CSV table of C-alpha atoms in Angstrom, one decimal:
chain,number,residue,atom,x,y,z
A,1,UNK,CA,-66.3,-24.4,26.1
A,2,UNK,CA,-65.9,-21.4,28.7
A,3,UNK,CA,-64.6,-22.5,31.6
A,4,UNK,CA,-66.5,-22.4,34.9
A,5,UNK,CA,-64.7,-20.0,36.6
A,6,UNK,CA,-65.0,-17.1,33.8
A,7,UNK,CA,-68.5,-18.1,33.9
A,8,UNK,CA,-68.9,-16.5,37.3
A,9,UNK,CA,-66.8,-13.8,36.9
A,10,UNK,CA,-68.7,-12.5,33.7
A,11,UNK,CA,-72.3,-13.6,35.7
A,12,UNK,CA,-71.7,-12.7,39.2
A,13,UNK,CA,-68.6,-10.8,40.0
A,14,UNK,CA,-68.5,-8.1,37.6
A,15,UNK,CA,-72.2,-6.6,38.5
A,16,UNK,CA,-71.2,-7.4,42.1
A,17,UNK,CA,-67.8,-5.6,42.0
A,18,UNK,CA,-69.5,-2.3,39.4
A,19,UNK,CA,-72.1,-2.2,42.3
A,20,UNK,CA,-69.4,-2.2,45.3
A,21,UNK,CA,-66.8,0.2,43.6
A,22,UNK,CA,-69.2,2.2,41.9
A,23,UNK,CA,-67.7,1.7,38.1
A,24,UNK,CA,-69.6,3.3,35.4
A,25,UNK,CA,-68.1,0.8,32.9
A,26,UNK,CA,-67.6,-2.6,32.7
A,27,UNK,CA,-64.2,-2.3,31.4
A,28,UNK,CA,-63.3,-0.8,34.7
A,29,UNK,CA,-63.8,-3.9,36.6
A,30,UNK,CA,-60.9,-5.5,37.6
A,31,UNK,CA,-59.7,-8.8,35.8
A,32,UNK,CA,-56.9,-11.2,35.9
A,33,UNK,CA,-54.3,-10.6,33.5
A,34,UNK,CA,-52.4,-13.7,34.2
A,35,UNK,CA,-51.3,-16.3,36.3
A,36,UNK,CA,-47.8,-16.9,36.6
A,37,UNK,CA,-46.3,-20.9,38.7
A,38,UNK,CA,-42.8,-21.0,39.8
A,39,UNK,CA,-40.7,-23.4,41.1
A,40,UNK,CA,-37.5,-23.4,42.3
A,41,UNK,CA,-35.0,-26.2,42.1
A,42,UNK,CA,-31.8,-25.6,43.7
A,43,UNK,CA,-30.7,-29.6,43.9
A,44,UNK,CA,-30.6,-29.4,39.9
A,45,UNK,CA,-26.6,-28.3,40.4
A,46,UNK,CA,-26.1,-31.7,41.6
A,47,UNK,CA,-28.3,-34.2,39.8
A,48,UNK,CA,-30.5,-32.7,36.6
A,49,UNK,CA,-33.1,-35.3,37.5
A,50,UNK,CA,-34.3,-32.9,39.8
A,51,UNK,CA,-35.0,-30.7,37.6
A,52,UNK,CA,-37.0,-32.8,34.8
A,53,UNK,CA,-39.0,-34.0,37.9
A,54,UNK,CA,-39.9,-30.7,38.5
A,55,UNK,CA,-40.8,-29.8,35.1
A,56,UNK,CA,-42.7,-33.0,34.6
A,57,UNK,CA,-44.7,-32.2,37.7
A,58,UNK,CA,-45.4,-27.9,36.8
A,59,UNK,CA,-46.5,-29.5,33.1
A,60,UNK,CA,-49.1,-31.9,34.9
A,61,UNK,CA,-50.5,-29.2,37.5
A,62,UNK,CA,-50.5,-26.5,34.8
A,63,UNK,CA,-51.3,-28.3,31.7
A,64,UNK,CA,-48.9,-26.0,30.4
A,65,UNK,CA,-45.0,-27.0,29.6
A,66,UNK,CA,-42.6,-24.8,31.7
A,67,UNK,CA,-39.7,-22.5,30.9
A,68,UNK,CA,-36.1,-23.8,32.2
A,69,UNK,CA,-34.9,-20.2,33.9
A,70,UNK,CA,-31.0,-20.2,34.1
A,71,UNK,CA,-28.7,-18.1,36.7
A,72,UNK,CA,-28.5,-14.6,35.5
A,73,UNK,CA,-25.1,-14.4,37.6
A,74,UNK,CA,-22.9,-16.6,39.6
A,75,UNK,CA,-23.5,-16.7,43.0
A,76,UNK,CA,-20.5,-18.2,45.6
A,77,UNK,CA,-21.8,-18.7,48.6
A,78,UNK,CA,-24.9,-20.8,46.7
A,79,UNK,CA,-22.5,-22.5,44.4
A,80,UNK,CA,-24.4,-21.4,41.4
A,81,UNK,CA,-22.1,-20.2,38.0
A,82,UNK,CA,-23.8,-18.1,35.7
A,83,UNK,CA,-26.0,-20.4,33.2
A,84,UNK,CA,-26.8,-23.1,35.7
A,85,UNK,CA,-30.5,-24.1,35.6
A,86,UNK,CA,-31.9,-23.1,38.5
A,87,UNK,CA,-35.8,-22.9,38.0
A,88,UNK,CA,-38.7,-23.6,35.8
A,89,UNK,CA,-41.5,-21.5,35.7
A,90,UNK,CA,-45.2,-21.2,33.8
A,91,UNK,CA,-47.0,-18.0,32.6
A,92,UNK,CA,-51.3,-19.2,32.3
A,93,UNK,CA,-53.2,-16.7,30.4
A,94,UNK,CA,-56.6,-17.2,28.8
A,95,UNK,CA,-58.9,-20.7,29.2
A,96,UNK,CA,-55.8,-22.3,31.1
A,97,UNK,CA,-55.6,-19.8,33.9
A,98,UNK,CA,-59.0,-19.6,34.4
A,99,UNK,CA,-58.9,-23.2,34.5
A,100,UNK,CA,-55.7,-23.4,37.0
A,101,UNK,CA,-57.3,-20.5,39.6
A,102,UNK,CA,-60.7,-22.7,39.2
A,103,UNK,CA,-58.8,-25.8,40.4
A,104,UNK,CA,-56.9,-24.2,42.9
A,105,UNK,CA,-59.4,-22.1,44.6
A,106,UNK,CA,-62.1,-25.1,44.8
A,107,UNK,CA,-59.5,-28.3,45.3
A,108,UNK,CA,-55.9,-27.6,46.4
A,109,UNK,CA,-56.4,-25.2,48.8
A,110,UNK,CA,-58.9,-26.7,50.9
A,111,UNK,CA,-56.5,-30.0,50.9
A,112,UNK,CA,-53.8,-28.0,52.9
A,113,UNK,CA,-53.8,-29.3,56.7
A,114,UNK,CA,-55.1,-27.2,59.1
A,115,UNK,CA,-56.1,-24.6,56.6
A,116,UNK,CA,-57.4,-21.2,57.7
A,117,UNK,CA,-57.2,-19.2,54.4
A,118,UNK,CA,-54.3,-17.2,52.4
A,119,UNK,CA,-52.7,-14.3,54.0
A,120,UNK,CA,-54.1,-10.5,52.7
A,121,UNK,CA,-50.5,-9.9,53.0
A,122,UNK,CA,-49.8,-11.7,49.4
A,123,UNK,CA,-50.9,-8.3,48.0
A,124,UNK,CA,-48.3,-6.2,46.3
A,125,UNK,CA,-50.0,-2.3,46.6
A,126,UNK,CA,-50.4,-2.5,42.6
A,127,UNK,CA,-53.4,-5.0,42.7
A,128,UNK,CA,-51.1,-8.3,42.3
A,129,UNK,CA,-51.5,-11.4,44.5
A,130,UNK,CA,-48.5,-13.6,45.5
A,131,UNK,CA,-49.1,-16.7,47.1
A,132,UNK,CA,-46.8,-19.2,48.4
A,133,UNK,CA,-47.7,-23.0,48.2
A,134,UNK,CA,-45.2,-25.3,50.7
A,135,UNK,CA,-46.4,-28.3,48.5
A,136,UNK,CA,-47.2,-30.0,45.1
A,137,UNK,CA,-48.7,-32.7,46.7
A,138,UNK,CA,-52.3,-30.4,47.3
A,139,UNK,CA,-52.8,-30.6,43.5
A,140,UNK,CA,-55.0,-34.0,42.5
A,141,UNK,CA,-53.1,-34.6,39.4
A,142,UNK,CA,-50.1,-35.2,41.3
A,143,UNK,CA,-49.5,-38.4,43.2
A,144,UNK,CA,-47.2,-39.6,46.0
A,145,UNK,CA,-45.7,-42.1,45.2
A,146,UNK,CA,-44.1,-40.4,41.5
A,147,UNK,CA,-42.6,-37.3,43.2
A,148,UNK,CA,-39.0,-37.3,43.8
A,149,UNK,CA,-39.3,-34.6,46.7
A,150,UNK,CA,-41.5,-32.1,48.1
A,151,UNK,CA,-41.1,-29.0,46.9
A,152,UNK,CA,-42.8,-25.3,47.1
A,153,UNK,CA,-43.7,-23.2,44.6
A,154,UNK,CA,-45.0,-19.6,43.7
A,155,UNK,CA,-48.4,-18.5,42.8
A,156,UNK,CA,-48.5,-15.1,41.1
A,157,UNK,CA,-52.2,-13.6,40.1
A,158,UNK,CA,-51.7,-10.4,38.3
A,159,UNK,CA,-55.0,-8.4,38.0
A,160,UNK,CA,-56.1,-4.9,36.2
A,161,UNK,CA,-56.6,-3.5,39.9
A,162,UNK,CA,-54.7,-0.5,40.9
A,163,UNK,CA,-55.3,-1.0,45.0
A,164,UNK,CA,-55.7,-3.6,47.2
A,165,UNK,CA,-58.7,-3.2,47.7
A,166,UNK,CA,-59.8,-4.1,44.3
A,167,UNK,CA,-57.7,-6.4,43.8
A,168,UNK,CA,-58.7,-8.1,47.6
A,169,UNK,CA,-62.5,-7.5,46.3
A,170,UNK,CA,-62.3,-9.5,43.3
A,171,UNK,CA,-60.2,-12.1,44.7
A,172,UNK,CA,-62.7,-12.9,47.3
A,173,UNK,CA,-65.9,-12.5,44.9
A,174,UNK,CA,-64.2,-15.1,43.0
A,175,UNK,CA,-64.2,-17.6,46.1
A,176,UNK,CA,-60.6,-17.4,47.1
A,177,UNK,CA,-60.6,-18.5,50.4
A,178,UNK,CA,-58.9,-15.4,52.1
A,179,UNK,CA,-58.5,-14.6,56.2
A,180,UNK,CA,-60.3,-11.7,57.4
């Protein structure tokens, strides 16, 4: 089954975007590459529940299990030795990141209070888009009462675009809800 969201893109966005930008090819086109969610959990020095919560939750949002990421270095003045876990973090490719960006576009974006769409300045100047969520709580699959705490987390899109303007084109013929 293709998922809905690779649907459009194959339908609608890539004749849209070879008409805009003037691509002779359709392998010009700009896709996404991957989808990349972090979280980071700095109350896992203390109490490694923390942690497995926030695992638990990235696995349920993602449908993907995370990677534990461990201190590169030790770090004083955050009380972090070299090894610690400090983060856990998923990379989407394929049916699953269409799947994710489909889900986060059309449901947990519009749940965010007093939304007015993401910033332009998530993009990088190489065609990436970072995005920074405040909570998990926007994603249906979670649910209040389980979490532990409320915690942020990173959304990285990495597309084939090398500007932002390609990059902002295809993001917003996809139906990300961007500010002007």
């Amino acid at each position: 089954m293709v998922p809905r969201l690779l649907e459009k893109y194959r339908s609608e966005v890539v004749p849209r975007m070879m008409k805009a930008f003037n691509y002779k090819n359709v392998m010009e086109v700009p896709r996404i590459e991957k989808v990349v969610v972090n979280i980071g959990v700095s109350e896992a020095k203390q109490d490694i529940k923390y942690l497995d919560a926030a695992i638990n939750e990235l696995a349920l949002i993602t449908g993907q299990r995370p990677v534990l990421k461990r201190a590169k270095k030790s770090v004083a003045g955050f009380k972090v030795r070299k090894g610690m876990p400090v983060a856990c973090t998923v990379t989407l490719r394929g049916a699953k990141m269409w799947e994710f960006l489909d889900r986060l576009i059309s449901l947990a974006l519009p749940r965010i209070k007093d939304f007015q769409g993401v910033s332009r300045k998530g993009l990088d100047g190489r065609g990436n888009y970072n995005l920074g969520l405040r909570e998990q709580l926007i994603f249906p699959e979670i649910e209040y009462d389980d979490i532990m705490r409320i915690r942020g987390m990173n959304v990285s899109i990495t597309t084939t675009a090398k500007t932002d303007e390609e990059a902002y084109g295809l993001l917003k013929e996809l139906g990300m809800p961007l500010r002007q």
